[in-house]
Amino acid sequence: MERQEAIERLARDILQSQKTIALTGAGISVESGIPDFRSAGGLWSRYDPNEYAHIDGFRRDPVKIWNMLREIIQVIKSASPNKAHLALAQLERMGYLSSVITQNVDGLHQAAGNHRVIEFHGTNRYLVCLHCGFRDDTENYDTETTVPRCPRCNAVLKPDVVFFGEPIPENAMREAFEEARRAELVMVIGTSAVVFPASSIPSTAREHGAKIVEINLEETPLTGGISDYIIKGRAGEILSDVVAEVRSLVGGEKDVH
Ligand code: APR
C-alpha cells in the first residue's frame, strides 16, 4: 500500500474508532536523540542486556550497571519530545486518543502533553531503594558523577524502571490490558514487539476485535499476522501527516480539552 494511501487510511480508522490507544516503544524517541535498543547501533549493541539490564546483575554489581544507566539518564535529560510525541498529544487533545501505553521510561509523552500515559516499564523520573523501599526524584541526585545512594540505608539506588527479571508494575499491567480489551484501534509505534508481556498487548486487543496498525521503519513479528497494516517510515513524519489528514477530514482544530 502506498504511504500516502496508508496515512489516509489510518486517519479514517482513527475517526471511525470509538476508542483508540497507542503502544509505543523506543523507536518513537529515536528522533529525540535517544537510541533504541535493537536497531543497528542501539543500546544492546554496546551493552549486553543479560549483563546490564537484568535485576540479578544490578543486585550483584550496581556500580557497574550505573555506568550504563548514567549514559541513558544523561541522554534523556537533554531530550525533548519530537513530532511523533507531539502528534499523539494533539490526538488526545482532539479527543481521538484514549491512552498511550509506553514501554519507554523517558517521560517524553507527558512532556509532549499526553495526560493518560501508562508507563509499562516504569520511569527514569524516580530512584528507588531495593532494600528499604525509599523513593525519590532522580533530579535530586547527581547521577552524572556519583552513584546515588539511599539516604536512609546507604544502599545503591535504582531507577524506577523494570529490569528483566522484575515484574511489570501491577497498576500498569491491569490498566494496559483493560485498555487493550476495550480498544477498537491500536497504533503500535516504534517497537520491535519482542519483549513480553508488552508484545502481547496488540494480540489481546485483536482478540477483542481491535484493528492493529504498525508504524515502524521495518516489519516486526506482528506484521502480516496480528497487524492489519504497517506504515513504514519514521514515526515523526508519519504521525504528523496522519494528524494533518485527521484535521483536514474534520475541518480544522477540534480540541475537546
Ligand atoms: N520511527 C519508527 N520506528 C522506529 C524509528 C523511527 N524513527 N527508529 C527505530 N524504530 C523502530 C525499530 O525499527 C524497532 O522496530 O523502533 C523499534 C525499536 O525496537 P527496540 O529497540 O527493540 O525497542 P522496544 O521495542 O521499545 O524494546 C522493548 O526492550 O530492552 C527492553 O525495556 C526495554 O522497553 C524496552 C523493551
mmCIF file of C-alpha atoms and ligand atoms in Angstrom:
data_model
loop_
_atom_site.group_PDB
_atom_site.id
_atom_site.type_symbol
_atom_site.label_atom_id
_atom_site.label_comp_id
_atom_site.label_asym_id
_atom_site.label_seq_id
_atom_site.Cartn_x
_atom_site.Cartn_y
_atom_site.Cartn_z
ATOM 1 C CA MET A 1 0.000 0.000 0.000
ATOM 2 C CA GLU A 2 1.365 3.430 -0.931
ATOM 3 C CA ARG A 3 2.421 5.506 2.064
ATOM 4 C CA GLN A 4 0.006 8.399 1.405
ATOM 5 C CA GLU A 5 -2.812 5.902 0.930
ATOM 6 C CA ALA A 6 -1.908 4.259 4.259
ATOM 7 C CA ILE A 7 -1.824 7.645 6.035
ATOM 8 C CA GLU A 8 -5.284 8.486 4.698
ATOM 9 C CA ARG A 9 -6.499 5.018 5.733
ATOM 10 C CA LEU A 10 -5.193 5.449 9.299
ATOM 11 C CA ALA A 11 -6.790 8.898 9.571
ATOM 12 C CA ARG A 12 -10.140 7.383 8.573
ATOM 13 C CA ASP A 13 -9.629 4.483 11.008
ATOM 14 C CA ILE A 14 -8.951 6.997 13.801
ATOM 15 C CA LEU A 15 -12.158 8.914 13.021
ATOM 16 C CA GLN A 16 -14.230 5.723 12.904
ATOM 17 C CA SER A 17 -12.792 4.260 16.118
ATOM 18 C CA GLN A 18 -14.704 4.831 19.377
ATOM 19 C CA LYS A 19 -11.563 4.043 21.367
ATOM 20 C CA THR A 20 -8.021 4.365 20.024
ATOM 21 C CA ILE A 21 -4.885 3.597 22.032
ATOM 22 C CA ALA A 22 -1.180 3.710 21.189
ATOM 23 C CA LEU A 23 1.504 1.230 22.239
ATOM 24 C CA THR A 24 4.901 2.886 21.904
ATOM 25 C CA GLY A 25 8.486 1.689 22.103
ATOM 26 C CA ALA A 26 11.975 3.153 21.916
ATOM 27 C CA GLY A 27 11.605 3.893 18.197
ATOM 28 C CA ILE A 28 9.269 6.807 18.908
ATOM 29 C CA SER A 29 12.045 8.551 20.873
ATOM 30 C CA VAL A 30 14.880 7.954 18.392
ATOM 31 C CA GLU A 31 14.088 11.271 16.652
ATOM 32 C CA SER A 32 14.553 12.917 20.052
ATOM 33 C CA GLY A 33 18.134 11.656 20.098
ATOM 34 C CA ILE A 34 17.573 8.661 22.380
ATOM 35 C CA PRO A 35 18.983 5.480 20.796
ATOM 36 C CA ASP A 36 16.694 2.489 20.722
ATOM 37 C CA PHE A 37 17.791 -0.961 21.889
ATOM 38 C CA ARG A 38 17.793 -3.364 18.963
ATOM 39 C CA SER A 39 18.377 -1.299 15.821
ATOM 40 C CA ALA A 40 21.936 -1.161 14.491
ATOM 41 C CA GLY A 41 23.947 0.929 16.977
ATOM 42 C CA GLY A 42 21.209 0.553 19.597
ATOM 43 C CA LEU A 43 21.967 0.283 23.289
ATOM 44 C CA TRP A 44 22.077 -3.520 23.282
ATOM 45 C CA SER A 45 24.769 -3.461 20.604
ATOM 46 C CA ARG A 46 27.011 -1.778 23.196
ATOM 47 C CA TYR A 47 25.777 -3.292 26.449
ATOM 48 C CA ASP A 48 24.742 -6.937 26.823
ATOM 49 C CA PRO A 49 21.191 -6.762 28.247
ATOM 50 C CA ASN A 50 21.698 -10.068 30.079
ATOM 51 C CA GLU A 51 24.555 -8.424 31.953
ATOM 52 C CA TYR A 52 23.350 -4.821 32.204
ATOM 53 C CA ALA A 53 19.551 -4.931 32.157
ATOM 54 C CA HIS A 54 18.782 -7.886 34.430
ATOM 55 C CA ILE A 55 17.854 -7.282 38.052
ATOM 56 C CA ASP A 56 20.288 -10.027 39.190
ATOM 57 C CA GLY A 57 23.126 -8.080 37.568
ATOM 58 C CA PHE A 58 22.058 -4.917 39.363
ATOM 59 C CA ARG A 59 21.908 -6.693 42.730
ATOM 60 C CA ARG A 60 25.343 -8.269 42.063
ATOM 61 C CA ASP A 61 27.191 -5.127 40.931
ATOM 62 C CA PRO A 62 25.050 -1.954 40.964
ATOM 63 C CA VAL A 63 28.045 0.330 40.481
ATOM 64 C CA LYS A 64 28.884 -1.371 37.158
ATOM 65 C CA ILE A 65 25.261 -1.112 35.965
ATOM 66 C CA TRP A 66 25.295 2.587 36.777
ATOM 67 C CA ASN A 67 27.960 3.011 34.077
ATOM 68 C CA MET A 68 25.211 2.255 31.545
ATOM 69 C CA LEU A 69 22.372 3.916 33.471
ATOM 70 C CA ARG A 70 24.355 7.162 33.695
ATOM 71 C CA GLU A 71 24.620 7.285 29.886
ATOM 72 C CA ILE A 72 20.868 6.740 29.414
ATOM 73 C CA ILE A 73 19.889 9.323 32.057
ATOM 74 C CA GLN A 74 22.199 11.945 30.528
ATOM 75 C CA VAL A 75 20.743 11.394 27.038
ATOM 76 C CA ILE A 76 17.167 11.516 28.371
ATOM 77 C CA LYS A 77 17.870 14.725 30.336
ATOM 78 C CA SER A 78 18.792 16.557 27.111
ATOM 79 C CA ALA A 79 15.971 15.054 25.025
ATOM 80 C CA SER A 80 12.705 16.778 24.178
ATOM 81 C CA PRO A 81 9.520 15.468 22.586
ATOM 82 C CA ASN A 82 9.677 15.062 18.802
ATOM 83 C CA LYS A 83 6.947 15.406 16.175
ATOM 84 C CA ALA A 84 5.678 11.892 16.910
ATOM 85 C CA HIS A 85 5.119 12.597 20.613
ATOM 86 C CA LEU A 86 3.524 15.955 19.778
ATOM 87 C CA ALA A 87 1.183 14.341 17.244
ATOM 88 C CA LEU A 88 -0.088 11.875 19.869
ATOM 89 C CA ALA A 89 -0.656 14.781 22.285
ATOM 90 C CA GLN A 90 -2.670 16.566 19.581
ATOM 91 C CA LEU A 91 -4.772 13.438 19.016
ATOM 92 C CA GLU A 92 -5.515 13.276 22.758
ATOM 93 C CA ARG A 93 -6.463 16.987 22.789
ATOM 94 C CA MET A 94 -8.757 16.453 19.808
ATOM 95 C CA GLY A 95 -10.423 13.552 21.662
ATOM 96 C CA TYR A 96 -9.153 10.836 19.327
ATOM 97 C CA LEU A 97 -6.676 9.074 21.641
ATOM 98 C CA SER A 98 -7.747 7.351 24.855
ATOM 99 C CA SER A 99 -4.301 6.441 26.205
ATOM 100 C CA VAL A 100 -0.675 5.821 25.425
ATOM 101 C CA ILE A 101 0.815 2.604 26.765
ATOM 102 C CA THR A 102 4.546 3.168 26.603
ATOM 103 C CA GLN A 103 7.494 0.844 27.134
ATOM 104 C CA ASN A 104 9.728 3.927 27.313
ATOM 105 C CA VAL A 105 10.985 5.404 30.565
ATOM 106 C CA ASP A 106 11.906 8.842 29.186
ATOM 107 C CA GLY A 107 8.738 10.742 30.159
ATOM 108 C CA LEU A 108 8.522 12.335 26.690
ATOM 109 C CA HIS A 109 4.824 11.549 26.192
ATOM 110 C CA GLN A 110 3.935 13.525 29.326
ATOM 111 C CA ALA A 111 6.361 16.272 28.299
ATOM 112 C CA ALA A 112 4.563 16.459 24.926
ATOM 113 C CA GLY A 113 1.220 16.952 26.700
ATOM 114 C CA ASN A 114 -0.399 13.499 26.919
ATOM 115 C CA HIS A 115 -2.223 13.050 30.215
ATOM 116 C CA ARG A 116 -3.252 9.376 30.003
ATOM 117 C CA VAL A 117 0.110 7.603 29.829
ATOM 118 C CA ILE A 118 0.604 4.087 31.173
ATOM 119 C CA GLU A 119 4.308 3.529 31.887
ATOM 120 C CA PHE A 120 4.514 -0.230 31.354
ATOM 121 C CA HIS A 121 8.244 -0.450 32.119
ATOM 122 C CA GLY A 122 8.362 2.200 34.849
ATOM 123 C CA THR A 123 10.085 5.552 34.677
ATOM 124 C CA ASN A 124 13.510 7.163 34.994
ATOM 125 C CA ARG A 125 11.852 10.021 36.862
ATOM 126 C CA TYR A 126 12.341 8.295 40.232
ATOM 127 C CA LEU A 127 15.028 6.304 42.011
ATOM 128 C CA VAL A 128 14.086 3.524 44.418
ATOM 129 C CA CYS A 129 15.906 1.564 47.125
ATOM 130 C CA LEU A 130 15.610 -2.222 46.765
ATOM 131 C CA HIS A 131 16.471 -2.647 50.437
ATOM 132 C CA CYS A 132 14.254 -0.238 52.349
ATOM 133 C CA GLY A 133 11.715 0.993 49.774
ATOM 134 C CA PHE A 134 12.890 4.607 49.821
ATOM 135 C CA ARG A 135 11.860 6.538 46.666
ATOM 136 C CA ASP A 136 12.885 9.984 45.447
ATOM 137 C CA ASP A 137 13.107 12.145 42.325
ATOM 138 C CA THR A 138 16.124 11.300 40.162
ATOM 139 C CA GLU A 139 16.825 15.014 39.695
ATOM 140 C CA ASN A 140 17.648 15.269 43.426
ATOM 141 C CA TYR A 141 20.792 13.222 42.790
ATOM 142 C CA ASP A 142 23.969 13.931 40.836
ATOM 143 C CA THR A 143 23.861 10.743 38.768
ATOM 144 C CA GLU A 144 26.411 12.210 36.346
ATOM 145 C CA THR A 145 29.389 11.959 38.690
ATOM 146 C CA THR A 146 28.220 9.769 41.538
ATOM 147 C CA VAL A 147 26.358 6.512 42.119
ATOM 148 C CA PRO A 148 23.208 7.567 44.025
ATOM 149 C CA ARG A 149 22.882 6.042 47.476
ATOM 150 C CA CYS A 150 19.855 5.719 49.726
ATOM 151 C CA PRO A 151 19.910 8.452 52.403
ATOM 152 C CA ARG A 152 18.233 6.022 54.803
ATOM 153 C CA CYS A 153 20.249 2.794 54.428
ATOM 154 C CA ASN A 154 23.104 3.786 52.070
ATOM 155 C CA ALA A 155 22.276 1.063 49.503
ATOM 156 C CA VAL A 156 22.808 1.988 45.828
ATOM 157 C CA LEU A 157 19.556 3.391 44.432
ATOM 158 C CA LYS A 158 17.988 2.023 41.220
ATOM 159 C CA PRO A 159 15.948 3.888 38.593
ATOM 160 C CA ASP A 160 12.246 3.018 38.984
ATOM 161 C CA VAL A 161 12.343 1.125 35.666
ATOM 162 C CA VAL A 162 11.535 -2.541 35.083
ATOM 163 C CA PHE A 163 14.689 -4.613 34.651
ATOM 164 C CA PHE A 164 14.496 -8.030 33.042
ATOM 165 C CA GLY A 165 13.562 -10.464 35.802
ATOM 166 C CA GLU A 166 11.317 -7.880 37.516
ATOM 167 C CA PRO A 167 7.504 -7.802 37.381
ATOM 168 C CA ILE A 168 5.542 -5.185 35.442
ATOM 169 C CA PRO A 169 4.037 -2.655 37.907
ATOM 170 C CA GLU A 170 0.623 -4.084 38.920
ATOM 171 C CA ASN A 171 -1.417 -0.974 38.082
ATOM 172 C CA ALA A 172 0.260 -0.567 34.699
ATOM 173 C CA MET A 173 -0.380 -4.212 33.820
ATOM 174 C CA ARG A 174 -4.043 -4.017 34.816
ATOM 175 C CA GLU A 175 -4.716 -0.671 33.128
ATOM 176 C CA ALA A 176 -2.866 -1.572 29.924
ATOM 177 C CA PHE A 177 -4.731 -4.826 29.343
ATOM 178 C CA GLU A 178 -8.046 -3.206 30.272
ATOM 179 C CA GLU A 179 -7.381 -0.571 27.597
ATOM 180 C CA ALA A 180 -6.317 -3.268 25.126
ATOM 181 C CA ARG A 181 -9.508 -5.284 25.652
ATOM 182 C CA ARG A 182 -11.685 -2.211 25.081
ATOM 183 C CA ALA A 183 -9.772 -0.645 22.204
ATOM 184 C CA GLU A 184 -11.158 -0.553 18.665
ATOM 185 C CA LEU A 185 -7.869 0.666 17.167
ATOM 186 C CA VAL A 186 -4.296 0.179 18.390
ATOM 187 C CA MET A 187 -1.419 2.154 16.854
ATOM 188 C CA VAL A 188 1.782 0.187 17.546
ATOM 189 C CA ILE A 189 4.570 2.732 17.166
ATOM 190 C CA GLY A 190 8.343 2.204 17.221
ATOM 191 C CA THR A 191 8.514 -1.146 18.946
ATOM 192 C CA SER A 192 10.142 -4.370 17.783
ATOM 193 C CA ALA A 193 7.361 -6.205 19.667
ATOM 194 C CA VAL A 194 9.739 -8.874 21.009
ATOM 195 C CA VAL A 195 9.553 -8.216 24.771
ATOM 196 C CA PHE A 196 6.747 -9.951 26.654
ATOM 197 C CA PRO A 197 4.235 -9.085 28.119
ATOM 198 C CA ALA A 198 4.128 -5.711 26.298
ATOM 199 C CA SER A 199 4.347 -7.581 22.998
ATOM 200 C CA SER A 200 1.073 -9.392 23.772
ATOM 201 C CA ILE A 201 -0.939 -6.158 24.082
ATOM 202 C CA PRO A 202 -1.686 -5.956 20.323
ATOM 203 C CA SER A 203 -2.816 -9.605 20.096
ATOM 204 C CA THR A 204 -5.025 -9.156 23.179
ATOM 205 C CA ALA A 205 -6.658 -6.136 21.562
ATOM 206 C CA ARG A 206 -7.098 -8.011 18.274
ATOM 207 C CA GLU A 207 -8.745 -10.939 20.056
ATOM 208 C CA HIS A 208 -11.299 -8.402 21.348
ATOM 209 C CA GLY A 209 -11.995 -7.054 17.865
ATOM 210 C CA ALA A 210 -9.489 -4.212 17.546
ATOM 211 C CA LYS A 211 -7.730 -3.144 14.354
ATOM 212 C CA ILE A 212 -3.928 -3.097 14.727
ATOM 213 C CA VAL A 213 -1.784 -0.638 12.762
ATOM 214 C CA GLU A 214 2.014 -0.539 12.977
ATOM 215 C CA ILE A 215 4.202 2.495 12.396
ATOM 216 C CA ASN A 216 7.810 1.362 12.129
ATOM 217 C CA LEU A 217 10.911 1.631 9.965
ATOM 218 C CA GLU A 218 10.728 -2.100 9.419
ATOM 219 C CA GLU A 219 8.458 -5.125 9.837
ATOM 220 C CA THR A 220 8.131 -6.904 13.190
ATOM 221 C CA PRO A 221 6.759 -10.289 14.339
ATOM 222 C CA LEU A 222 3.317 -8.614 14.414
ATOM 223 C CA THR A 223 3.430 -7.694 10.739
ATOM 224 C CA GLY A 224 1.239 -9.685 8.373
ATOM 225 C CA GLY A 225 -0.483 -11.596 11.180
ATOM 226 C CA ILE A 226 -1.564 -9.525 14.167
ATOM 227 C CA SER A 227 -1.279 -6.193 12.346
ATOM 228 C CA ASP A 228 -3.888 -5.197 9.759
ATOM 229 C CA TYR A 229 -1.312 -2.993 8.036
ATOM 230 C CA ILE A 230 2.033 -1.274 8.608
ATOM 231 C CA ILE A 231 3.064 2.235 7.606
ATOM 232 C CA LYS A 232 6.808 2.063 7.075
ATOM 233 C CA GLY A 233 8.885 5.116 7.869
ATOM 234 C CA ARG A 234 9.844 7.487 10.645
ATOM 235 C CA ALA A 235 7.174 7.934 13.287
ATOM 236 C CA GLY A 236 7.617 11.726 13.459
ATOM 237 C CA GLU A 237 6.786 12.317 9.799
ATOM 238 C CA ILE A 238 4.063 9.668 9.587
ATOM 239 C CA LEU A 239 2.169 10.750 12.720
ATOM 240 C CA SER A 240 2.403 14.421 11.758
ATOM 241 C CA ASP A 241 0.917 13.567 8.357
ATOM 242 C CA VAL A 242 -1.809 11.441 9.988
ATOM 243 C CA VAL A 243 -2.841 14.272 12.326
ATOM 244 C CA ALA A 244 -2.880 16.725 9.398
ATOM 245 C CA GLU A 245 -5.120 14.316 7.481
ATOM 246 C CA VAL A 246 -7.448 13.905 10.505
ATOM 247 C CA ARG A 247 -7.695 17.686 10.776
ATOM 248 C CA SER A 248 -8.497 18.058 7.093
ATOM 249 C CA LEU A 249 -11.237 15.400 7.389
ATOM 250 C CA VAL A 250 -12.866 17.036 10.432
ATOM 251 C CA GLY A 251 -12.190 20.598 9.301
ATOM 252 C CA GLY A 252 -9.607 22.408 11.487
ATOM 253 C CA GLU A 253 -8.879 22.242 15.199
ATOM 254 C CA LYS A 254 -11.252 20.118 17.294
ATOM 255 C CA ASP A 255 -9.924 20.433 20.813
ATOM 256 C CA VAL A 256 -12.050 18.775 23.484
ATOM 257 C CA HIS A 257 -9.908 19.997 26.387
HETATM 258 N N1 APR B 1 10.338 5.653 13.571
HETATM 259 C C1 APR B 1 9.651 4.494 13.673
HETATM 260 N N2 APR B 1 10.186 3.346 14.144
HETATM 261 C C2 APR B 1 11.477 3.387 14.528
HETATM 262 C C3 APR B 1 12.272 4.560 14.439
HETATM 263 C C4 APR B 1 11.642 5.732 13.938
HETATM 264 N N3 APR B 1 12.307 6.897 13.810
HETATM 265 N N4 APR B 1 13.521 4.257 14.886
HETATM 266 C C5 APR B 1 13.507 2.949 15.240
HETATM 267 N N5 APR B 1 12.284 2.424 15.023
HETATM 268 C C6 APR B 1 11.826 1.064 15.311
HETATM 269 C C7 APR B 1 12.828 -0.025 15.014
HETATM 270 O O1 APR B 1 12.668 -0.491 13.677
HETATM 271 C C8 APR B 1 12.406 -1.110 16.038
HETATM 272 O O2 APR B 1 11.403 -1.971 15.486
HETATM 273 O O3 APR B 1 11.596 1.018 16.696
HETATM 274 C C9 APR B 1 11.787 -0.317 17.177
HETATM 275 C C10 APR B 1 12.656 -0.265 18.408
HETATM 276 O O4 APR B 1 12.749 -1.571 18.914
HETATM 277 P P1 APR B 1 13.600 -1.833 20.247
HETATM 278 O O5 APR B 1 14.898 -1.136 20.132
HETATM 279 O O6 APR B 1 13.566 -3.307 20.483
HETATM 280 O O7 APR B 1 12.787 -1.068 21.394
HETATM 281 P P2 APR B 1 11.475 -1.573 22.136
HETATM 282 O O8 APR B 1 10.605 -2.344 21.214
HETATM 283 O O9 APR B 1 10.883 -0.391 22.798
HETATM 284 O O10 APR B 1 12.073 -2.564 23.259
HETATM 285 C C11 APR B 1 11.156 -3.090 24.194
HETATM 286 O O11 APR B 1 13.007 -3.982 25.436
HETATM 287 O O12 APR B 1 15.094 -3.819 26.345
HETATM 288 C C12 APR B 1 13.757 -3.711 26.620
HETATM 289 O O13 APR B 1 12.847 -2.461 28.357
HETATM 290 C C13 APR B 1 13.384 -2.334 27.076
HETATM 291 O O14 APR B 1 11.269 -1.205 26.786
HETATM 292 C C14 APR B 1 12.317 -1.890 26.095
HETATM 293 C C15 APR B 1 11.832 -3.196 25.526
#
